[in-house]
């Protein structure tokens, strides 16, 4: 994440590059340059600068969990005991390392974490929540919501 005070100034061309890359991280430099209306060499320099400045933090493949036999996705909110606040980082690492974890969010409000998980079935989800996460001594409570469908949205770029 880029600190507010060190945030680079982005012009319209940078925003176009970011928008296109957020939609298709595999777009060729030639196509990206054409869309942005700049030379290919300029495009490459700008993308590299956006990476160096921490604006672009990575490129990745988006994998469909169902293709791996993970047919059930859920969001689990977790509230920790008040005395466990000193364990936030360790507990976050624990959540990140669970095989079912897709994403972990540290929250403000009445819940401490939101965890997106993908599992084969309801039995695996029950085991994950009841027999794995809930048994951690820091956990005060959990709440689970099933995901029926998801959409990407514009990502604000």
C-alpha atoms as a printed R data frame, in Angstrom:
    type eleno elety resid chain resno       x       y       z
1   ATOM     1    CA   UNK     A     1   0.000   0.000   0.000
2   ATOM     2    CA   UNK     A     2   1.283   3.462  -0.904
3   ATOM     3    CA   UNK     A     3   1.465   5.976   1.960
4   ATOM     4    CA   UNK     A     4  -0.637   9.121   1.469
5   ATOM     5    CA   UNK     A     5   2.383  11.443   1.731
6   ATOM     6    CA   UNK     A     6   4.419   9.498  -0.822
7   ATOM     7    CA   UNK     A     7   1.596   8.756  -3.233
8   ATOM     8    CA   UNK     A     8   2.717   9.392  -6.817
9   ATOM     9    CA   UNK     A     9   0.792  11.871  -8.930
10  ATOM    10    CA   UNK     A    10  -1.126   9.976 -11.601
11  ATOM    11    CA   UNK     A    11  -2.160  11.625 -14.838
12  ATOM    12    CA   UNK     A    12  -4.886  10.540 -17.264
13  ATOM    13    CA   UNK     A    13  -2.507   8.219 -19.138
14  ATOM    14    CA   UNK     A    14  -1.476   6.461 -15.910
15  ATOM    15    CA   UNK     A    15  -5.136   6.021 -14.983
16  ATOM    16    CA   UNK     A    16  -5.883   4.568 -18.418
17  ATOM    17    CA   UNK     A    17  -3.012   2.112 -18.041
18  ATOM    18    CA   UNK     A    18  -4.212   1.096 -14.571
19  ATOM    19    CA   UNK     A    19  -7.801   0.717 -15.730
20  ATOM    20    CA   UNK     A    20  -6.842  -1.526 -18.633
21  ATOM    21    CA   UNK     A    21  -4.389  -3.597 -16.582
22  ATOM    22    CA   UNK     A    22  -6.983  -4.108 -13.831
23  ATOM    23    CA   UNK     A    23  -9.368  -5.477 -16.462
24  ATOM    24    CA   UNK     A    24  -6.781  -7.616 -18.253
25  ATOM    25    CA   UNK     A    25  -3.383  -8.160 -16.635
26  ATOM    26    CA   UNK     A    26  -2.272 -10.133 -19.705
27  ATOM    27    CA   UNK     A    27  -2.824  -7.336 -22.219
28  ATOM    28    CA   UNK     A    28   0.207  -6.880 -24.446
29  ATOM    29    CA   UNK     A    29   2.309  -3.750 -24.200
30  ATOM    30    CA   UNK     A    30   1.444  -3.042 -27.854
31  ATOM    31    CA   UNK     A    31  -2.308  -3.147 -27.168
32  ATOM    32    CA   UNK     A    32  -1.957  -1.171 -23.946
33  ATOM    33    CA   UNK     A    33   0.082   1.551 -25.659
34  ATOM    34    CA   UNK     A    34  -2.480   1.808 -28.469
35  ATOM    35    CA   UNK     A    35  -5.378   2.189 -26.019
36  ATOM    36    CA   UNK     A    36  -3.478   4.833 -24.029
37  ATOM    37    CA   UNK     A    37  -2.377   6.644 -27.199
38  ATOM    38    CA   UNK     A    38   1.327   6.522 -26.361
39  ATOM    39    CA   UNK     A    39   4.443   4.897 -27.815
40  ATOM    40    CA   UNK     A    40   5.191   1.320 -26.768
41  ATOM    41    CA   UNK     A    41   8.487   2.346 -25.155
42  ATOM    42    CA   UNK     A    42   6.706   5.065 -23.165
43  ATOM    43    CA   UNK     A    43   4.041   2.590 -22.127
44  ATOM    44    CA   UNK     A    44   6.607   0.110 -20.864
45  ATOM    45    CA   UNK     A    45   8.450   2.833 -18.909
46  ATOM    46    CA   UNK     A    46   5.208   4.038 -17.331
47  ATOM    47    CA   UNK     A    47   4.084   0.553 -16.303
48  ATOM    48    CA   UNK     A    48   7.518  -0.132 -14.799
49  ATOM    49    CA   UNK     A    49   7.377   3.202 -12.939
50  ATOM    50    CA   UNK     A    50   3.909   2.331 -11.597
51  ATOM    51    CA   UNK     A    51   5.363  -0.950 -10.325
52  ATOM    52    CA   UNK     A    52   8.459   0.702  -8.833
53  ATOM    53    CA   UNK     A    53   6.290   3.284  -7.045
54  ATOM    54    CA   UNK     A    54   4.084   0.609  -5.487
55  ATOM    55    CA   UNK     A    55   0.954   1.507  -7.449
56  ATOM    56    CA   UNK     A    56   0.925  -1.823  -9.283
57  ATOM    57    CA   UNK     A    57   1.689  -4.425  -6.633
58  ATOM    58    CA   UNK     A    58   1.470  -7.558  -8.752
59  ATOM    59    CA   UNK     A    59  -0.080  -9.570 -11.529
60  ATOM    60    CA   UNK     A    60  -1.827 -12.851 -10.868
61  ATOM    61    CA   UNK     A    61  -4.006 -15.539 -12.342
62  ATOM    62    CA   UNK     A    62  -7.568 -15.597 -11.060
63  ATOM    63    CA   UNK     A    63  -8.448 -19.243 -10.521
64  ATOM    64    CA   UNK     A    64 -12.007 -20.561 -10.238
65  ATOM    65    CA   UNK     A    65 -12.187 -22.487  -6.936
66  ATOM    66    CA   UNK     A    66 -14.885 -24.800  -8.359
67  ATOM    67    CA   UNK     A    67 -12.398 -25.967 -11.011
68  ATOM    68    CA   UNK     A    68 -10.309 -27.316  -8.122
69  ATOM    69    CA   UNK     A    69 -13.247 -29.086  -6.478
70  ATOM    70    CA   UNK     A    70 -13.948 -26.212  -4.080
71  ATOM    71    CA   UNK     A    71 -17.655 -25.812  -4.814
72  ATOM    72    CA   UNK     A    72 -18.683 -23.851  -1.721
73  ATOM    73    CA   UNK     A    73 -17.461 -20.361  -0.878
74  ATOM    74    CA   UNK     A    74 -18.275 -18.456   2.283
75  ATOM    75    CA   UNK     A    75 -17.465 -15.326   4.251
76  ATOM    76    CA   UNK     A    76 -16.642 -15.858   7.908
77  ATOM    77    CA   UNK     A    77 -16.585 -12.926  10.306
78  ATOM    78    CA   UNK     A    78 -14.556 -13.440  13.447
79  ATOM    79    CA   UNK     A    79 -14.576 -11.509  16.713
80  ATOM    80    CA   UNK     A    80 -11.646 -12.040  19.047
81  ATOM    81    CA   UNK     A    81 -11.743 -11.843  22.835
82  ATOM    82    CA   UNK     A    82 -10.743  -8.412  24.146
83  ATOM    83    CA   UNK     A    83  -7.708  -9.906  25.896
84  ATOM    84    CA   UNK     A    84  -6.480 -11.349  22.568
85  ATOM    85    CA   UNK     A    85  -5.874  -7.986  20.879
86  ATOM    86    CA   UNK     A    86  -2.130  -8.484  21.274
87  ATOM    87    CA   UNK     A    87  -2.407 -11.576  19.071
88  ATOM    88    CA   UNK     A    88  -3.917  -9.855  16.010
89  ATOM    89    CA   UNK     A    89  -0.908 -10.290  13.719
90  ATOM    90    CA   UNK     A    90  -0.293 -13.880  14.753
91  ATOM    91    CA   UNK     A    91  -3.974 -14.720  14.322
92  ATOM    92    CA   UNK     A    92  -4.082 -13.030  10.910
93  ATOM    93    CA   UNK     A    93  -1.092 -15.129   9.817
94  ATOM    94    CA   UNK     A    94  -2.877 -18.232  11.120
95  ATOM    95    CA   UNK     A    95  -5.936 -17.390   8.988
96  ATOM    96    CA   UNK     A    96  -3.816 -16.646   5.906
97  ATOM    97    CA   UNK     A    97  -2.156 -20.056   6.175
98  ATOM    98    CA   UNK     A    98  -5.376 -22.092   6.328
99  ATOM    99    CA   UNK     A    99  -5.667 -24.039   3.045
100 ATOM   100    CA   UNK     A   100  -9.272 -22.885   2.505
101 ATOM   101    CA   UNK     A   101  -8.454 -19.180   2.819
102 ATOM   102    CA   UNK     A   102  -8.878 -17.054  -0.295
103 ATOM   103    CA   UNK     A   103  -8.598 -13.623   1.362
104 ATOM   104    CA   UNK     A   104  -8.324 -12.176   4.863
105 ATOM   105    CA   UNK     A   105  -9.535  -8.692   5.815
106 ATOM   106    CA   UNK     A   106  -8.722  -6.980   9.132
107 ATOM   107    CA   UNK     A   107 -11.737  -4.863  10.068
108 ATOM   108    CA   UNK     A   108 -12.801  -1.915  12.182
109 ATOM   109    CA   UNK     A   109 -16.094  -2.305  14.015
110 ATOM   110    CA   UNK     A   110 -17.635  -5.097  16.053
111 ATOM   111    CA   UNK     A   111 -15.801  -7.849  14.128
112 ATOM   112    CA   UNK     A   112 -12.052  -8.207  13.798
113 ATOM   113    CA   UNK     A   113 -11.663 -10.299  10.648
114 ATOM   114    CA   UNK     A   114 -13.563 -11.211   7.510
115 ATOM   115    CA   UNK     A   115 -12.263 -14.359   5.828
116 ATOM   116    CA   UNK     A   116 -13.244 -15.507   2.341
117 ATOM   117    CA   UNK     A   117 -12.916 -19.288   2.158
118 ATOM   118    CA   UNK     A   118 -13.467 -21.953  -0.496
119 ATOM   119    CA   UNK     A   119 -14.143 -25.571   0.484
120 ATOM   120    CA   UNK     A   120 -15.443 -28.718  -1.226
121 ATOM   121    CA   UNK     A   121 -18.798 -28.883   0.579
122 ATOM   122    CA   UNK     A   122 -20.894 -27.947   3.624
123 ATOM   123    CA   UNK     A   123 -19.263 -30.621   5.756
124 ATOM   124    CA   UNK     A   124 -15.821 -29.156   5.092
125 ATOM   125    CA   UNK     A   125 -17.126 -25.669   5.912
126 ATOM   126    CA   UNK     A   126 -18.640 -26.882   9.192
127 ATOM   127    CA   UNK     A   127 -15.347 -28.541  10.101
128 ATOM   128    CA   UNK     A   128 -13.370 -25.414   9.220
129 ATOM   129    CA   UNK     A   129 -15.582 -23.112  11.288
130 ATOM   130    CA   UNK     A   130 -16.503 -25.388  14.204
131 ATOM   131    CA   UNK     A   131 -13.455 -27.590  14.578
132 ATOM   132    CA   UNK     A   132 -10.650 -25.345  13.368
133 ATOM   133    CA   UNK     A   133 -11.278 -21.593  13.626
134 ATOM   134    CA   UNK     A   134 -13.715 -21.554  16.567
135 ATOM   135    CA   UNK     A   135 -11.429 -23.725  18.690
136 ATOM   136    CA   UNK     A   136  -8.655 -21.129  18.636
137 ATOM   137    CA   UNK     A   137  -8.371 -19.602  22.133
138 ATOM   138    CA   UNK     A   138  -8.493 -16.026  20.790
139 ATOM   139    CA   UNK     A   139 -11.878 -16.498  19.088
140 ATOM   140    CA   UNK     A   140 -14.932 -15.130  20.889
141 ATOM   141    CA   UNK     A   141 -17.427 -15.735  18.066
142 ATOM   142    CA   UNK     A   142 -17.856 -16.393  14.363
143 ATOM   143    CA   UNK     A   143 -20.612 -15.830  11.838
144 ATOM   144    CA   UNK     A   144 -20.722 -17.509   8.436
145 ATOM   145    CA   UNK     A   145 -22.482 -16.423   5.238
146 ATOM   146    CA   UNK     A   146 -22.559 -18.515   2.075
147 ATOM   147    CA   UNK     A   147 -21.640 -16.872  -1.225
148 ATOM   148    CA   UNK     A   148 -24.178 -17.633  -3.944
149 ATOM   149    CA   UNK     A   149 -22.509 -15.509  -6.657
150 ATOM   150    CA   UNK     A   150 -19.890 -12.807  -6.988
151 ATOM   151    CA   UNK     A   151 -19.084 -10.014  -9.427
152 ATOM   152    CA   UNK     A   152 -15.888  -8.007  -9.769
153 ATOM   153    CA   UNK     A   153 -17.122  -4.412  -9.958
154 ATOM   154    CA   UNK     A   154 -15.062  -1.564 -11.398
155 ATOM   155    CA   UNK     A   155 -12.385  -1.577  -8.654
156 ATOM   156    CA   UNK     A   156 -12.616   2.203  -8.639
157 ATOM   157    CA   UNK     A   157  -9.966   2.630 -11.322
